[in-house]
Coordinates of C-alpha atoms in Angstrom, one line a residue:
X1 CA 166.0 119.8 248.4
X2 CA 165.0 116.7 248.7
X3 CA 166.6 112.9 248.4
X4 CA 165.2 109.8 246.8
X5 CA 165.3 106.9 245.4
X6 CA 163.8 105.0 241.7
X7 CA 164.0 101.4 242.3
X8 CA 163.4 98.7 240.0
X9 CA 164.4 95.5 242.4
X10 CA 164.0 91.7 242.3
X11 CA 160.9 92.0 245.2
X12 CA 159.1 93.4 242.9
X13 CA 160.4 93.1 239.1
X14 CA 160.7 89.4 237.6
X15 CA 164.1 88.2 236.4
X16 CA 162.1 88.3 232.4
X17 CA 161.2 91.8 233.2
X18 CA 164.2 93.1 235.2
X19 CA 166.5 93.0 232.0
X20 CA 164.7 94.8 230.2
X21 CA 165.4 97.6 232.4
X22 CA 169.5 96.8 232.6
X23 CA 172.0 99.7 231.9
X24 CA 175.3 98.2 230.5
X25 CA 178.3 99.3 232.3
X26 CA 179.0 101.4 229.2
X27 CA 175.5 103.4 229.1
X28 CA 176.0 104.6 232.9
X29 CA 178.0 107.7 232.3
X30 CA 175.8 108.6 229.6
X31 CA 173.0 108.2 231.6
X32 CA 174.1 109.8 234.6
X33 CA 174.7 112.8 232.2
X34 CA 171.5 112.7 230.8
X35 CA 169.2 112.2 233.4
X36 CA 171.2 115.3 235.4
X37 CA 170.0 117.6 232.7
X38 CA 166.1 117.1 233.5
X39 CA 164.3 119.7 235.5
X40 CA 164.4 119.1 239.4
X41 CA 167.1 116.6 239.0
X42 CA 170.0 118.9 241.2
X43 CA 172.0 115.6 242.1
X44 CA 172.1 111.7 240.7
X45 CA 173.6 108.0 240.7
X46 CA 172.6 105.3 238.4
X47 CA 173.2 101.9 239.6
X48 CA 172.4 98.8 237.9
X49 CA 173.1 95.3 238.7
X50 CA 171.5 91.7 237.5
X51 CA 168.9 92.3 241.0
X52 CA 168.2 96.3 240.7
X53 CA 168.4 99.1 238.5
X54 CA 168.2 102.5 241.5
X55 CA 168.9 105.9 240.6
X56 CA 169.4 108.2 243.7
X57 CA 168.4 111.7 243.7
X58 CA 168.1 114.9 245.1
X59 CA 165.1 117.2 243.6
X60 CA 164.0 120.4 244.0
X61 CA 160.5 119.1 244.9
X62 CA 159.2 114.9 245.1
X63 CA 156.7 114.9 243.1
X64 CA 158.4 116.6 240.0
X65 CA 161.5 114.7 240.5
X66 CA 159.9 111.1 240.7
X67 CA 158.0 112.2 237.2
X68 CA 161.3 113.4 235.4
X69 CA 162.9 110.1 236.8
X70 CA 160.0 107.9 235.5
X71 CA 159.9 109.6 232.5
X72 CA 163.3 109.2 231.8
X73 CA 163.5 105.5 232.4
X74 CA 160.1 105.3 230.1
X75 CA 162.6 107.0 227.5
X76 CA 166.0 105.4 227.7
X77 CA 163.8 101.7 227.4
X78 CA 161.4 102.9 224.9
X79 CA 158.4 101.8 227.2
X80 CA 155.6 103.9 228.8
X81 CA 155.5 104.7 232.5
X82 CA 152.5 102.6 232.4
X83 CA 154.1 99.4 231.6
X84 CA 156.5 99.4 234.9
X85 CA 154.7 102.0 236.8
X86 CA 153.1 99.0 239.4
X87 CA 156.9 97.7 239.9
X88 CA 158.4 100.4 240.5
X89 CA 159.7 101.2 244.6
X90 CA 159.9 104.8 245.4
X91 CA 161.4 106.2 248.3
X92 CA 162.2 109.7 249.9
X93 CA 164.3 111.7 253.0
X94 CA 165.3 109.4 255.3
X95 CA 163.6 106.0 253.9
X96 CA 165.9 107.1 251.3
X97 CA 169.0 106.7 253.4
X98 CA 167.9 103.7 255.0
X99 CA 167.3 102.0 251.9
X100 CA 170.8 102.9 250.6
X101 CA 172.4 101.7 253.9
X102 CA 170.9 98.4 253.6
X103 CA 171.6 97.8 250.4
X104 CA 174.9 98.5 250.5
X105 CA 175.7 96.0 253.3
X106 CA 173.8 93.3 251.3
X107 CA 170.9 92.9 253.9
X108 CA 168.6 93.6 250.6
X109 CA 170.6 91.0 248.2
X110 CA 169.2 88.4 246.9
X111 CA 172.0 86.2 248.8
X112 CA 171.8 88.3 252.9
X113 CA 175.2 89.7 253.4
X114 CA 176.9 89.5 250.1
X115 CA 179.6 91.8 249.6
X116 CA 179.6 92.3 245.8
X117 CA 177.2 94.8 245.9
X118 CA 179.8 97.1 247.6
X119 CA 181.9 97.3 244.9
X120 CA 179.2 97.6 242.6
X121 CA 178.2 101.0 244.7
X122 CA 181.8 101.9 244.9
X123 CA 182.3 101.7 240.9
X124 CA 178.6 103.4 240.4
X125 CA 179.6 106.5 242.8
X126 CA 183.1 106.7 240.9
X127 CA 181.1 106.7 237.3
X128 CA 178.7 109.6 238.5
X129 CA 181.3 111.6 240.3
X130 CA 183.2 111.4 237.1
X131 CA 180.7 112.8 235.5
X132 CA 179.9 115.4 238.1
X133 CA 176.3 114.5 238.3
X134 CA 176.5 114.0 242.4
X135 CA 177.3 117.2 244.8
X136 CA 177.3 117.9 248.6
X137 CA 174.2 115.7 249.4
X138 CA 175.4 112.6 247.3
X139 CA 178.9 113.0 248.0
X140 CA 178.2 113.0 251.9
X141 CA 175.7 109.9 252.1
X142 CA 177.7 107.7 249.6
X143 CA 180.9 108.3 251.3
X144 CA 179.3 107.7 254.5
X145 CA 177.6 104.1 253.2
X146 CA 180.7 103.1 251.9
X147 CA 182.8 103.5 254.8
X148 CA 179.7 101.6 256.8
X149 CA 179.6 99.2 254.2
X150 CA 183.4 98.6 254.9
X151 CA 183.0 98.3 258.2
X152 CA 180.1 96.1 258.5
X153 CA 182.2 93.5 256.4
X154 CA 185.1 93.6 258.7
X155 CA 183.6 93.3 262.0
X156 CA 181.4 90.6 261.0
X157 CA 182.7 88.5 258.0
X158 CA 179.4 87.3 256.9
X159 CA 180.6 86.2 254.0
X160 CA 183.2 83.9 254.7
X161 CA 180.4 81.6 256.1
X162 CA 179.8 78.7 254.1
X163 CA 176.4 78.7 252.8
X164 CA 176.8 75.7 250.0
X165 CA 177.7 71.9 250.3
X166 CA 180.9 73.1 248.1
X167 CA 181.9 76.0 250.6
X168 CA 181.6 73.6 253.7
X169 CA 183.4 71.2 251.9
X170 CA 186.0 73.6 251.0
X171 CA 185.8 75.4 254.9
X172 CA 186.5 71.6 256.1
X173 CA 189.7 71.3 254.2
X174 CA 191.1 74.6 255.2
X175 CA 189.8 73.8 259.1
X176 CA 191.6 70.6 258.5
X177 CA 194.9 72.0 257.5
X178 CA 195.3 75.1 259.2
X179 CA 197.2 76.4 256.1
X180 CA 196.4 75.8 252.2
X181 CA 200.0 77.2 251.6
X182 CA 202.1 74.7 249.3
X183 CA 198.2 72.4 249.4
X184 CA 196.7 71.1 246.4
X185 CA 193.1 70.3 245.0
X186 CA 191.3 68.1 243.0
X187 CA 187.7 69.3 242.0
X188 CA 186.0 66.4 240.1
X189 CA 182.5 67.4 238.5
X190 CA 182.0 70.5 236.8
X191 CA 178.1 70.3 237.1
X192 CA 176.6 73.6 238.8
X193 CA 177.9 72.6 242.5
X194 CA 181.8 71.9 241.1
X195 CA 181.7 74.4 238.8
X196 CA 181.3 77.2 241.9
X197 CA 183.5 74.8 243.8
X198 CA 186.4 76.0 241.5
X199 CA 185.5 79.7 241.5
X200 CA 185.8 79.8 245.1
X201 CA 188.7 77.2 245.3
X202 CA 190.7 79.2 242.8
X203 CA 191.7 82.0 245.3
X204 CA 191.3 80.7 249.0
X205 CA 195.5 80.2 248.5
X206 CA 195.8 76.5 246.9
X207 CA 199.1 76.0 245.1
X208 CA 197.4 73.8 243.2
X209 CA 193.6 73.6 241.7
X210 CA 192.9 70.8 238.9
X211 CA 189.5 70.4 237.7
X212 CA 188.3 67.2 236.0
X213 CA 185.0 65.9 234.1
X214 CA 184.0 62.8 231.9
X215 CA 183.8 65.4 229.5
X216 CA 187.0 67.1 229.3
X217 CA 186.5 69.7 227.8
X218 CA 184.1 71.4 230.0
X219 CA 187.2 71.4 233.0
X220 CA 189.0 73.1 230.2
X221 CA 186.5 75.9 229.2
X222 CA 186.1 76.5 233.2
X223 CA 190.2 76.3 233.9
X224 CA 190.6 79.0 230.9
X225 CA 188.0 81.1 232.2
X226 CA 190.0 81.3 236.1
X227 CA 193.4 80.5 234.8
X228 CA 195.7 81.1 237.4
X229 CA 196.6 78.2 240.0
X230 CA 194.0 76.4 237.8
X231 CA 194.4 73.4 235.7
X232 CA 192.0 70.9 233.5
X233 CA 193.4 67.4 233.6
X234 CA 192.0 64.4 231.3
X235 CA 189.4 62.3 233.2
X236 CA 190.7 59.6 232.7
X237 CA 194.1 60.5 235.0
X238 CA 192.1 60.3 238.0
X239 CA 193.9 57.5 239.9
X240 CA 197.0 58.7 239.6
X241 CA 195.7 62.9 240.3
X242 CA 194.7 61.3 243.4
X243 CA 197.7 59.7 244.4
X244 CA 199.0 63.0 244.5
X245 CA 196.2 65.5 245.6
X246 CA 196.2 66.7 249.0
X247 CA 192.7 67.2 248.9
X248 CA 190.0 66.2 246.2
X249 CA 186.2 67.3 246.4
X250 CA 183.8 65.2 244.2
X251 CA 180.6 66.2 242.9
X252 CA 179.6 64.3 240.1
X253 CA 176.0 62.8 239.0
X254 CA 176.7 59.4 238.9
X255 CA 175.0 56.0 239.7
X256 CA 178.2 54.3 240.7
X257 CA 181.0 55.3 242.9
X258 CA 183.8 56.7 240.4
X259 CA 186.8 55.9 243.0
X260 CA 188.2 53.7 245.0
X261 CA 190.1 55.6 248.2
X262 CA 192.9 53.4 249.0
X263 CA 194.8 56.2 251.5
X264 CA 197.1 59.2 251.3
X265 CA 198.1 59.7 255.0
X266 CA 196.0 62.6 256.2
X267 CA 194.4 63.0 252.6
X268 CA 191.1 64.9 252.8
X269 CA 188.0 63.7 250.7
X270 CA 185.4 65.6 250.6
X271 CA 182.0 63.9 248.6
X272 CA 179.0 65.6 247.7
X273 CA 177.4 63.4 245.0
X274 CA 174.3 61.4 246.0
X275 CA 174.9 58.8 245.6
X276 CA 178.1 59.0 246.8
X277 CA 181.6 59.1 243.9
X278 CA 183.8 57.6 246.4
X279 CA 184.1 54.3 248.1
X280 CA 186.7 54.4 251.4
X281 CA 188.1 52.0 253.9
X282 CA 191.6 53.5 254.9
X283 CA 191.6 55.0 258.4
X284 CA 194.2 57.2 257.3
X285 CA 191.6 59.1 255.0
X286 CA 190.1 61.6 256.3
X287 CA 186.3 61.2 254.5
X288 CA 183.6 63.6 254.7
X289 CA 179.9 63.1 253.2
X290 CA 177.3 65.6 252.8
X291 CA 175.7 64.4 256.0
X292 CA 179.3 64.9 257.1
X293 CA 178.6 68.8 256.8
X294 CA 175.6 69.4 257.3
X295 CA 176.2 71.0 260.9
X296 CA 179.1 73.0 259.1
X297 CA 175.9 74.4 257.0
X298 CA 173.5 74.7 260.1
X299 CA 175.9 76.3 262.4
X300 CA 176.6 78.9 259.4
X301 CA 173.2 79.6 259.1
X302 CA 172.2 80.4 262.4
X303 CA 175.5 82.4 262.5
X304 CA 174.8 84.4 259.6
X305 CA 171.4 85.3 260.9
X306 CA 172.6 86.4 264.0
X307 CA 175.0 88.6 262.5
X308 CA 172.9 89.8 259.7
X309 CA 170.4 91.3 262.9
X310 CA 173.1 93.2 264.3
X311 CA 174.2 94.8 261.2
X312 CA 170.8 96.0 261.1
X313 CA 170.6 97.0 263.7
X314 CA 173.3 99.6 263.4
X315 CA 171.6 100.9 260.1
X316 CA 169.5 103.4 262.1
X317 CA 172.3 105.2 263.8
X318 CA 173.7 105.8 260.4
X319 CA 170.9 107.1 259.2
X320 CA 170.4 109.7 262.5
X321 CA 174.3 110.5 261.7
X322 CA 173.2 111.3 258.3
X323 CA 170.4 113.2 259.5
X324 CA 172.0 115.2 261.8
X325 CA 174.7 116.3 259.3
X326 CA 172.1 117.4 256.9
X327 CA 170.6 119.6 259.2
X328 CA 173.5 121.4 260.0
X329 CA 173.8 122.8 256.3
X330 CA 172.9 125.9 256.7
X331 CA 172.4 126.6 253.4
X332 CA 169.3 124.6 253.0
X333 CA 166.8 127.9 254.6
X334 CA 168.4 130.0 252.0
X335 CA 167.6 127.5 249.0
X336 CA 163.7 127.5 250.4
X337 CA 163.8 131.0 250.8
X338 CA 165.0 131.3 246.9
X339 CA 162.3 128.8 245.8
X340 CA 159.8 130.7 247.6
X341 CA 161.3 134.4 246.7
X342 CA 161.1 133.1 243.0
X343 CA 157.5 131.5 243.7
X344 CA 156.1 134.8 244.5
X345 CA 157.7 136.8 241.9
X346 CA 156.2 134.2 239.2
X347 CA 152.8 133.9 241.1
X348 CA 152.3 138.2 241.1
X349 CA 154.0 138.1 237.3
X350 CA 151.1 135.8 236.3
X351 CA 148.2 137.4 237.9
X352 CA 149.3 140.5 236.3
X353 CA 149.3 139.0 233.1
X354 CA 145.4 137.5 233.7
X355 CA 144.7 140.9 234.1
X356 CA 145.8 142.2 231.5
X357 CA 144.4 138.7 229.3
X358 CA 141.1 138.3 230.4
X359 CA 139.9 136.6 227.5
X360 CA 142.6 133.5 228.3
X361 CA 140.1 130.3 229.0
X362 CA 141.0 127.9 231.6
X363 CA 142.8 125.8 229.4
X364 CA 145.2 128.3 228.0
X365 CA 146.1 130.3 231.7
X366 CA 146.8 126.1 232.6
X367 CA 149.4 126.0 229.8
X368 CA 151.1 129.3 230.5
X369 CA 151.3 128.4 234.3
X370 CA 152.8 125.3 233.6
X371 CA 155.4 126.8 231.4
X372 CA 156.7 130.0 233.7
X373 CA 157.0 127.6 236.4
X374 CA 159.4 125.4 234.1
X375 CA 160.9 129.1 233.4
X376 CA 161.8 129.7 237.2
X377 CA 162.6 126.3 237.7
X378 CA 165.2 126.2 235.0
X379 CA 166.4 129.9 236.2
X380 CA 166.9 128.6 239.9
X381 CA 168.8 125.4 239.0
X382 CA 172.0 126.8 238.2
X383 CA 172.2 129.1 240.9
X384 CA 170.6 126.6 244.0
X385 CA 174.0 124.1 242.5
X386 CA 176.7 126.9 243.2
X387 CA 175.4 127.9 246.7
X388 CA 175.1 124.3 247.4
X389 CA 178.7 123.9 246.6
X390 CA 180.0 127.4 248.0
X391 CA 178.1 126.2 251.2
X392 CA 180.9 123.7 252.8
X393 CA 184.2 126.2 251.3
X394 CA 185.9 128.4 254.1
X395 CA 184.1 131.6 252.6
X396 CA 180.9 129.7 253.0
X397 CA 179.5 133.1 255.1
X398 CA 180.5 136.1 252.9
X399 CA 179.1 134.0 249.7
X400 CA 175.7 132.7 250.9
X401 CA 175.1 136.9 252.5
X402 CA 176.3 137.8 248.8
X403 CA 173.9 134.9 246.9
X404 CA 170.7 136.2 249.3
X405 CA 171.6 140.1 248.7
X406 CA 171.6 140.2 244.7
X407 CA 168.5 138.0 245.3
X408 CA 166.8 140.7 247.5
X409 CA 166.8 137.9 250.1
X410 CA 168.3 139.4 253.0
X411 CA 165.5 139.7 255.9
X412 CA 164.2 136.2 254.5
X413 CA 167.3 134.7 254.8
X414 CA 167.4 135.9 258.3
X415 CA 164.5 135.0 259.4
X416 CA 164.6 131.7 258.2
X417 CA 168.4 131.0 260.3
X418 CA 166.3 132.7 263.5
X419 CA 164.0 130.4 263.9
X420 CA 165.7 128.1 262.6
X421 CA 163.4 126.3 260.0

C-alpha cells in the first residue's frame, strides 16, 4: 500500500484554468464514491478549494493508482489527461505526508498561515468518512494533521496578525481600548479595502458596526450580507454618526477630505484614503494615517515570518511520528505477501495457458496479461480492505493467522514478520 497525492494547485494551475477543475461542495460525496470504485484506489479524500483541487490516496501500487486518478479527473471534467497532464503535482509515501501537513497549517496558501484551509480539510475528511471511502491509513494521517493543524494555530496565532492597512487599523483601535465591549464603529468606504474592513470588523466584538458610502446602497448590500451587529446608514448622516462613533475608519477614494474632526474625547480615527478623508486639529483625537501604521504592518510581517519558520519546522517530526506508526502495522508484510502469493499464481496460470496457445501473437498474450492482472487485482481488493480494518481490532492476531491460512500464506507470512520486511 502505498499513499499519495493528485494535486492541481495555484503554483502551477492558473486562476482561468484552476476552475475548470472545481468540485462543488455538492459533487464531493459523489466523487469520493466514485473515484473509490476504480482499481488500486483502497483509500481516498477529495478536497477542493478556490487554490487546489487534491485527492489523497492510498493504492495498491503508484504507478496504477496515479493513472486511475488522472483518468478519473480527465473523466469527471470531460478533458483528456493531456490537457492538464504538465500541471498536475504528484506526490508519494512520505512527500505525501509532508505535503498534507503543510497544507493544512496554511504554510502552502496563497495568504502563509491562513487558517481557513483547516476547516476546509476538517469538512473534506467528514464528507469522505461519510462516505466510507477513507480507512486505517487515511483515518490515522488526517486525524493526526488536524490535531497539528490545531495546534499550530494556538501556539502561534498567525493569523491574528494584521497583514492589511484595514487590519492595523482595526488592531490600533482594539490596542487603543483594551476592550471593544459596549464600542462602536463607523467604516466609511465600501471600496475593496472597507469592504474587508467590515468583514473583519463584524465579529472582533463591536456593539456597534455602521457602514457608509456616497452610494448608499452598496453599505446596504454589504450590511445584508453580514447582518448582525451590522448596519448601513445614509451618507449623508455622517456628521452626526460621528458625533457618536467611538471609532470610525475611512477609506474612501476621494480628492478632498470628506470630514472635518472637531473632537470626541479619546475618539479614534483611523484614515486610509490617499489622499487623506479627514482633516484634524483636536488634541483630544486620537488620529492615525497610513504612515501612522505602517510599523503596525512591518512589525507583523517580520513576526509572521518568524513564526511561519517555526511551524515548519515542526512539520518533519510529524511526519517521522507518522512514519513510525505506519511501520508498526503489522499487517502491511501480510498484504505484500498476498500481492505477491496472487502474482505468482496469475504469472504460472498464464504461462500455462501460452502453452497450451501457442499460436497467440504478441499482441493478443499483451491483452490477456493486462486483463488477468485486472482479474487478481479486483479479486484482492476486497479482501486487502477487511484485513486492513481487522488489523487495529483486539482479535487483530487470530484474524490476520486466519486471512494468511485460507490464502495458503502461512510460511510467507512468517517469514516476512522474521525479518521484518
Amino acid at each position: 500500500m502505498y499513499l499519495m497525492c493528485v494535486s492541481l494547485n495555484y503554483h502551477q494551475l492558473p486562476i482561468e484554468l484552476r476552475e475548470k477543475f472545481s468540485f462543488s461542495a455538492d459533487e464531493i460525496p459523489k466523487a469520493d464514491k466514485l473515484l473509490n470504485a476504480e482499481k488500486s484506489i483502497l483509500e481516498n479524500l477529495l478536497i477542493s478549494t478556490c487554490n487546489r483541487t487534491e485527492i489523497y490516496a492510498v493504492v495498491d501500487q503508484i504507478h496504477t493508482g496515479r493513472y486511475y486518478i488522472k483518468r478519473f479527473l480527465a473523466e469527471w471534467f470531460h478533458y483528456t489527461v493531456d490537457d492538464f497532464n504538465q500541471y498536475v503535482s504528484i506526490s508519494s509515501k512520505e512527500d505525501t505526508v509532508e505535503h498534507l501537513f503543510r497544507v493544512i497549517v496554511g504554510l502552502d496558501s496563497l495568504i502563509k498561515g491562513e487558517p481557513q484551509i483547516l476547516g476546509q480539510m476538517k469538512r473534506a475528511f467528514q464528507i469522505a468518512t461519510n462516505q466510507e471511502t477513507t480507512g486505517v491509513i487515511l483515518n490515522h494521517l488526517f486525524r493526526q494533521a488536524i490535531t497539528f493543524s490545531k495546534r499550530m494555530h494556538t501556539k502561534y496565532r498567525v493569523s491574528e496578525l494584521a497583514q492589511s492597512s484595514g487590519q492595523a487599523g482595526l488592531h490600533q483601535i482594539k490596542s487603543s481600548f483594551g476592550s471593544l465591549e459596549g464600542k462602536s464603529l463607523a467604516v466609511i468606504g465600501m471600496g475593496h479595502i472597507g469592504k474587508h474592513t467590515a468583514y473583519n470588523a463584524s465579529n472582533m466584538g463591536f456593539s456597534k458596526v455602521l457602514l457608509l458610502n456616497r452610494t448608499d446602497q452598496k453599505a446596504e448590500e454589504i450590511a445584508d450580507a453580514l447582518q448582525g451587529v451590522v448596519e448601513a446608514r445614509p451618507f449623508n448622516q455622517l456628521d452626526t454618526i460621528m458625533a457618536e462613533v467611538d471609532a470610525a475608519i475611512f477609506a474612501a477614494a476621494v480628492k478632498r477630505p470628506l470630514y472635518k474632526a472637531a473632537g470626541k474625547s479619546r475618539q479614534i480615527i483611523i484614515d486610509l484614503g490617499v489622499p487623506r478623508n479627514v482633516i484634524y486639529s483636536s488634541e483630544s483625537i486620537n488620529y492615525y494615517d497610513i504612515d501612522n501604521l505602517r510599523s503596525i504592518l512591518t512589525t507583523n510581517d517580520v513576526k509572521k515570518k518568524q513564526m511561519l519558520a517555526r511551524i515548519a519546522a515542526e512539520v518533519p517530526n510529524e511526519v517521522a511520528d507518522f512514519s513510525v506508526w505506519e511501520k508498526q502495522l503489522h499487517i502491511v508484510p501480510v498484504i505484500r505477501g498476498l500481492r505477491e502469493h496472487s502474482l505468482k499464481i496469475e504469472g504460472e496460470a498464464y504461462d500455462s495457458l501460452l502453452r497450451k496457445l501457442p499460436e497467440l501473437n504478441a499482441h493478443e498474450r499483451k491483452v490477456i496479461s493486462k486483463h488477468m492482472k485486472s482479474i487478481i487485482n479486483q479479486m484482492i481488493k476486497g479482501p486487502i480492505k477487511e484485513i486492513k480494518e481487522l488489523s487495529i481490532t483486539p482479535g487483530a492476531t487470530a484474524d490476520i493467522d486466519f486471512f494468511c491460512k485460507i490464502f495458503g500464506m502461512e510460511n510467507l507470512k512468517v517469514e516476512n514478520q522474521e525479518n521484518g520486511k
